[in-house]
Tab-separated table of C-alpha atoms in Angstrom:
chain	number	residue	atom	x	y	z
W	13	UNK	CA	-24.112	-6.626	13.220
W	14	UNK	CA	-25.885	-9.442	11.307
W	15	UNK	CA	-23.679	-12.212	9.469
W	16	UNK	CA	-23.437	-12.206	6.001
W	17	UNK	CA	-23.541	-16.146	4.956
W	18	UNK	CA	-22.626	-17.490	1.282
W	19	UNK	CA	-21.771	-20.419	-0.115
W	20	UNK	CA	-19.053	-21.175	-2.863
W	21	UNK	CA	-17.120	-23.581	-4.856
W	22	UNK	CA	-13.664	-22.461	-4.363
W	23	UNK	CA	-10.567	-23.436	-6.000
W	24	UNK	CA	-6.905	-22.157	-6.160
W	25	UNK	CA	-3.827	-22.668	-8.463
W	26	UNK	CA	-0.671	-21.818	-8.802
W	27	UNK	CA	0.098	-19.302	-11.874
W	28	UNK	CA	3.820	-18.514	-12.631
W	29	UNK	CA	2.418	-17.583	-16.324
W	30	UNK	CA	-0.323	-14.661	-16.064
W	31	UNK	CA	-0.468	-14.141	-19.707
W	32	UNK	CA	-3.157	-16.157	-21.079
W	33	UNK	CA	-5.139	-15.484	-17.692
W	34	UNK	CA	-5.039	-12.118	-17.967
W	35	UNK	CA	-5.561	-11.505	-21.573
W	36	UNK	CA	-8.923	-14.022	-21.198
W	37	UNK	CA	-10.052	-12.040	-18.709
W	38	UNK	CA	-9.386	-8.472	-20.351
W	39	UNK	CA	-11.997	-10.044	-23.144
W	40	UNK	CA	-14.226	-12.141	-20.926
W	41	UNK	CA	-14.750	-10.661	-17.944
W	42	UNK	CA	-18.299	-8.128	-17.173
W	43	UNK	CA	-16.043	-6.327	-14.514
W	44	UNK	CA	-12.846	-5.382	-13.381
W	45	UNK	CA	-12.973	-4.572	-9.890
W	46	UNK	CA	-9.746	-3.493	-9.069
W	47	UNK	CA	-6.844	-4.312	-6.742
W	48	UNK	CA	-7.263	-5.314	-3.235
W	49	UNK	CA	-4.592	-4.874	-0.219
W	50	UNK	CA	-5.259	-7.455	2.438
W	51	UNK	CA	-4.083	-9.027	5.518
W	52	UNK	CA	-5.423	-11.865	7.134
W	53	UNK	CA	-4.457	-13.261	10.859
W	54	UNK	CA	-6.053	-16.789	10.838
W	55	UNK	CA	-6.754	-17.125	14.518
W	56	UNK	CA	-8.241	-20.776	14.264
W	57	UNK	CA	-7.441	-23.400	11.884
W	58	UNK	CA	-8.944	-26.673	11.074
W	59	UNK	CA	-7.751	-29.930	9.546
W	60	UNK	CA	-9.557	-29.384	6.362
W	61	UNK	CA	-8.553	-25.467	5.852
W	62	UNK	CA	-11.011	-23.960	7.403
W	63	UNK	CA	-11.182	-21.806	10.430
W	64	UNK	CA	-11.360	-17.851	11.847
W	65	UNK	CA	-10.001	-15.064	10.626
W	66	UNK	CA	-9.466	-11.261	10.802
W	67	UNK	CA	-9.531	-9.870	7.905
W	68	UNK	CA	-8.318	-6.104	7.110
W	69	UNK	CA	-8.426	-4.459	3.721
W	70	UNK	CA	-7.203	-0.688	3.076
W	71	UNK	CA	-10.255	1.530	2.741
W	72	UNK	CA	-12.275	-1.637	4.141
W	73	UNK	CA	-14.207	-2.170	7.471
W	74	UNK	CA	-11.819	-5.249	9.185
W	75	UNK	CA	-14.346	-8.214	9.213
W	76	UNK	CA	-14.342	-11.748	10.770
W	77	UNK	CA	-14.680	-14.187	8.505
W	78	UNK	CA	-15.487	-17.533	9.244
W	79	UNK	CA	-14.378	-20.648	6.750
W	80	UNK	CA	-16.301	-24.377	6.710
W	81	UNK	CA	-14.705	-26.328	4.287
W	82	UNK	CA	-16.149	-30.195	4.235
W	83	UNK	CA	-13.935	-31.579	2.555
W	84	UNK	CA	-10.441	-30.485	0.251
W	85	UNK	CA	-10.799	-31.090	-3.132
W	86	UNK	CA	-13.081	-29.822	-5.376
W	87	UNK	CA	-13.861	-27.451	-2.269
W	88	UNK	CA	-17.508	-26.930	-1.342
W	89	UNK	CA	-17.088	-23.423	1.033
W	90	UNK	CA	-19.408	-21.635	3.902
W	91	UNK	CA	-18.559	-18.480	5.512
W	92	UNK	CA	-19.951	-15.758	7.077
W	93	UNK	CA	-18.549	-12.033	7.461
W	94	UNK	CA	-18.986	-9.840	10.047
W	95	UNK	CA	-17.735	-6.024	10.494
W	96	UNK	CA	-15.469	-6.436	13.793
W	97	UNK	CA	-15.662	-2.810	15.584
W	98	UNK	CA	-11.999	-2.114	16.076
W	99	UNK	CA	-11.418	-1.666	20.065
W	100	UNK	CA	-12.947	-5.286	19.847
W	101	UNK	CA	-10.364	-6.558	16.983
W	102	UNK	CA	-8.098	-8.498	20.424
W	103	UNK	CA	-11.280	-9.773	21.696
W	104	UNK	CA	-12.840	-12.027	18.844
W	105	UNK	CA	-13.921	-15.017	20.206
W	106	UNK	CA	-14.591	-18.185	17.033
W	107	UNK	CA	-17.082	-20.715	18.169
W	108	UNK	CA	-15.225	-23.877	20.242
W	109	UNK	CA	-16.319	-26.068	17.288
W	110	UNK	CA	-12.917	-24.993	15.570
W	111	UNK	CA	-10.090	-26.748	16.434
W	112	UNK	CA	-6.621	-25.177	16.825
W	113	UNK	CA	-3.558	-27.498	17.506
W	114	UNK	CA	-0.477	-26.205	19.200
W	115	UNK	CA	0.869	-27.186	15.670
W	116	UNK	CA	-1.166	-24.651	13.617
W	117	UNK	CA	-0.295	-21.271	15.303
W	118	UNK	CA	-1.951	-17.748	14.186
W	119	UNK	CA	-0.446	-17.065	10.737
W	120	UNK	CA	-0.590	-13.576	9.220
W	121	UNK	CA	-1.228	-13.546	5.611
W	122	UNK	CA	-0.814	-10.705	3.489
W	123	UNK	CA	-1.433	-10.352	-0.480
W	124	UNK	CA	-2.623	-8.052	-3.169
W	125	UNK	CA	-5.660	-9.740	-4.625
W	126	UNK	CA	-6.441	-8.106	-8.364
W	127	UNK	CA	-10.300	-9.116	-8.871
W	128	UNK	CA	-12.258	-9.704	-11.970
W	129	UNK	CA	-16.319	-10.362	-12.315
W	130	UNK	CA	-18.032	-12.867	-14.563
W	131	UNK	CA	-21.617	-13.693	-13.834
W	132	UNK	CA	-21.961	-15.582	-10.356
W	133	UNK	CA	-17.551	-15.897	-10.661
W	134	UNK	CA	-15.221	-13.963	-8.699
W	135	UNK	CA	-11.923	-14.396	-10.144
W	136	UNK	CA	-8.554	-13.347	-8.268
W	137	UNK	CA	-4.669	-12.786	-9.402
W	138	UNK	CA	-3.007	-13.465	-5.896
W	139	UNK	CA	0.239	-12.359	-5.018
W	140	UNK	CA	0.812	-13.400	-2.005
W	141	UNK	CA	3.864	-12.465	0.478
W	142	UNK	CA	6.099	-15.330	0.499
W	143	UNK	CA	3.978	-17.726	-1.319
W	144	UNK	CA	4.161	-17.034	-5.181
W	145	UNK	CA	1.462	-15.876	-7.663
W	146	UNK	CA	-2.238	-17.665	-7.602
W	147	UNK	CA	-5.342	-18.057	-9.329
W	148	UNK	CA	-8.486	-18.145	-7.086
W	149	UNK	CA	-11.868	-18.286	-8.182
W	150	UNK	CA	-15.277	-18.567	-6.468
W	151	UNK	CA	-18.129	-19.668	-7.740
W	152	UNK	CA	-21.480	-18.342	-6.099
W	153	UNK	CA	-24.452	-20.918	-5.526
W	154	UNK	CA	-27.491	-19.669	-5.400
W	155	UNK	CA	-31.160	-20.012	-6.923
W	156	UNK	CA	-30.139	-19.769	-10.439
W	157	UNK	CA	-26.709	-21.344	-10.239
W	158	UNK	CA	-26.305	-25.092	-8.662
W	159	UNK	CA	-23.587	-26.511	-6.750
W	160	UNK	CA	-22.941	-28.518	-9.811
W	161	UNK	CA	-23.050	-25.855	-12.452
W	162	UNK	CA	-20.879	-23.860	-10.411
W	163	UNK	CA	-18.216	-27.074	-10.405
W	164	UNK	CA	-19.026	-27.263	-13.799
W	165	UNK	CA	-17.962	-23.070	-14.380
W	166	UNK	CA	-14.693	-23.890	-12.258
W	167	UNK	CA	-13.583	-26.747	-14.307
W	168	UNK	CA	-14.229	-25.038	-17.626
W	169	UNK	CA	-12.418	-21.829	-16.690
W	170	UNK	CA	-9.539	-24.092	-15.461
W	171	UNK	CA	-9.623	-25.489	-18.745
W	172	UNK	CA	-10.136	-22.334	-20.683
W	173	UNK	CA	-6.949	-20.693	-18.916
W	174	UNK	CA	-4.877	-24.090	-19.401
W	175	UNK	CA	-4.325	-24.949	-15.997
W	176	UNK	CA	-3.054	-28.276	-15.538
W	177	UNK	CA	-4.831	-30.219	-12.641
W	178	UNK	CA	-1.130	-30.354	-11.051
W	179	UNK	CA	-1.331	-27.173	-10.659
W	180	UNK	CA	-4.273	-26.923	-8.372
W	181	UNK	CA	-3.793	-26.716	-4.758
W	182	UNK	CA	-6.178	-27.657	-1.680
W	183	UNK	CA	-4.634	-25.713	0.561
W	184	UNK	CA	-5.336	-22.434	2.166
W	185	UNK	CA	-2.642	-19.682	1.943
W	186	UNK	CA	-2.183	-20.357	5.863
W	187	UNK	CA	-0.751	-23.746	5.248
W	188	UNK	CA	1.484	-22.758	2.070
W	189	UNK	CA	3.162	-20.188	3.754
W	190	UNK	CA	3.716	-22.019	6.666
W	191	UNK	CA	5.030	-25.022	4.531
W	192	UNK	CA	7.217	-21.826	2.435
W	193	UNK	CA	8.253	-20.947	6.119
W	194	UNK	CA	9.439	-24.388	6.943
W	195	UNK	CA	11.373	-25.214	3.528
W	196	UNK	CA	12.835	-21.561	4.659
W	197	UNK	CA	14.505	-23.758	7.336
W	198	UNK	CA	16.008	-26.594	4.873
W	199	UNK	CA	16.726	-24.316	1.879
W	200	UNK	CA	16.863	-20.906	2.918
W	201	UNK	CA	19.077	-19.322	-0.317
W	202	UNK	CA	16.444	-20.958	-2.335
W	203	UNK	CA	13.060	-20.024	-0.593
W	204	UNK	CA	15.088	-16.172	-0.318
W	205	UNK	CA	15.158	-16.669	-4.084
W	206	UNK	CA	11.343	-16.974	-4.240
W	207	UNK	CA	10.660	-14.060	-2.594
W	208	UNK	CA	13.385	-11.916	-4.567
W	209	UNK	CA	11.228	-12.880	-7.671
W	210	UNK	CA	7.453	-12.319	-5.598
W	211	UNK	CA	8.824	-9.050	-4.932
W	212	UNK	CA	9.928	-8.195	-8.451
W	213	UNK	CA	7.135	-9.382	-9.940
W	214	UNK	CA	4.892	-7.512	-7.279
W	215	UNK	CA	7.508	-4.207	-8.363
W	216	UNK	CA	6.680	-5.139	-12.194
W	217	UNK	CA	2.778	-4.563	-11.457
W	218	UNK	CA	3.108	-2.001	-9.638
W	219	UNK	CA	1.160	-3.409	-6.674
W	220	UNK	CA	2.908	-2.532	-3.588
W	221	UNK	CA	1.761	-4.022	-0.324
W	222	UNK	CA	1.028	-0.635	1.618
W	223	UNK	CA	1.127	-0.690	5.369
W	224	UNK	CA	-2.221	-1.724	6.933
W	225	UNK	CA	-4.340	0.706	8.667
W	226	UNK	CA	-4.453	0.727	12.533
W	227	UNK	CA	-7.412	-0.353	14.488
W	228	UNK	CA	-8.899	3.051	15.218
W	229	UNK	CA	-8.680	4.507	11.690
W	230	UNK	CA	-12.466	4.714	10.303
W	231	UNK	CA	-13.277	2.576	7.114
W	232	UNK	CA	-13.618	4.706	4.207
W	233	UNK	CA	-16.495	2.630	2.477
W	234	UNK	CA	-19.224	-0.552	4.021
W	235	UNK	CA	-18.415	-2.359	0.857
W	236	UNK	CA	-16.263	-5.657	1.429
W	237	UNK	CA	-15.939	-8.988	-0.483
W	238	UNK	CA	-14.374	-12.282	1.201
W	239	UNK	CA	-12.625	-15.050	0.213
């Protein structure tokens, strides 16, 4: 199976308030695509957020996905996709130019990811499982959009949606909910309060994380889009 290879600018913020996003998007957007159930096992990890991963999606093939970030912030991103054939899902080997520190482990992520189109931008509503609520957008370069015009489309959407640069956050959902994990530790009444209000919010859209799909259960449809 050939890799698929693409490369974005990607950033993510945090978005306790949906409201504004959502009702720009229900006027702006070309497409809504829908609401995606995922679970990623990040199997590598690098020092700038990048890495491996095993990605399954209900109705989806599972893929491995792998992430080149250069540098943090704003967030120039390379991966490639590949279907993963399920009896080989325990046996993906990343390349040995990924790093993986006894201090980054294999973290499971899992989040519903509601997905809007708008030209060469992929816009996401994350709700992620311990984390909080996210907006992530990706912005395609290609022949007719730059790197720069796609920086350009990031910043003005940020602006458009009034999302303070405070707000914006470098890191992968990995490294949150491993941070969530360790605050969990210090302040556990308070991170259990955080995920009393994920859940009801998750319960107020009516997005329930289903169970994932086992390995040998065939993918309903070829069609899969990453990160």
């Amino acid at each position: 199976m050939e890799w698929i290879q693409e490369t974005i600018v990607h950033t993510r913020a945090e978005l306790p308030e949906q409201t504004i996003t959502r009702q720009y998007l229900a006027e702006h957007a070309d497409e809504y695509y829908g609401i995606l159930h995922q679970r990623d096992e990040w199997i590598l990890r690098d020092s700038n957020g990048g890495g491996v991963l095993i990605r399954r999606q209900i109705g989806l093939p599972i893929l491995e996905i792998r992430i080149q970030r250069p540098t943090r912030q704003p967030i120039l991103v390379e991966y490639q996709q590949t279907r993963v054939i399920p009896s080989a899902y325990a046996r993906a080997q990343p390349e040995a130019n990924y790093e993986n520190p006894p201090a980054l482990p294999n973290t499971v992520v899992v989040r519903a990811r509601e997905m809007w189109l708008r030209d060469n931008l992929r816009i996401y509503v994350d709700i992620v499982d311990g984390c909080g609520v996210f907006l992530s957008v990706d912005a395609v370069v290609d022949e007719i959009f730059s790197e720069m015009t796609c920086r350009r489309q990031v910043q003005v959407l940020l602006d458009t949606l009034q999302i303070p640069d405070s707000a914006v956050v470098s890191k992968n959902y990995a490294e949150l909910l491993n941070e969530a994990r360790a605050a969990m530790e210090t302040h556990g009444d308070d991170m259990q309060e955080i995920r009393r209000r994920n859940f009801l919010e998750l319960e107020k859209r009516m997005i329930l994380l289903r169970p994932m799909p086992e390995d040998d259960e065939q993918p309903k449809t070829e069609e899969a889009i990453c990160e």
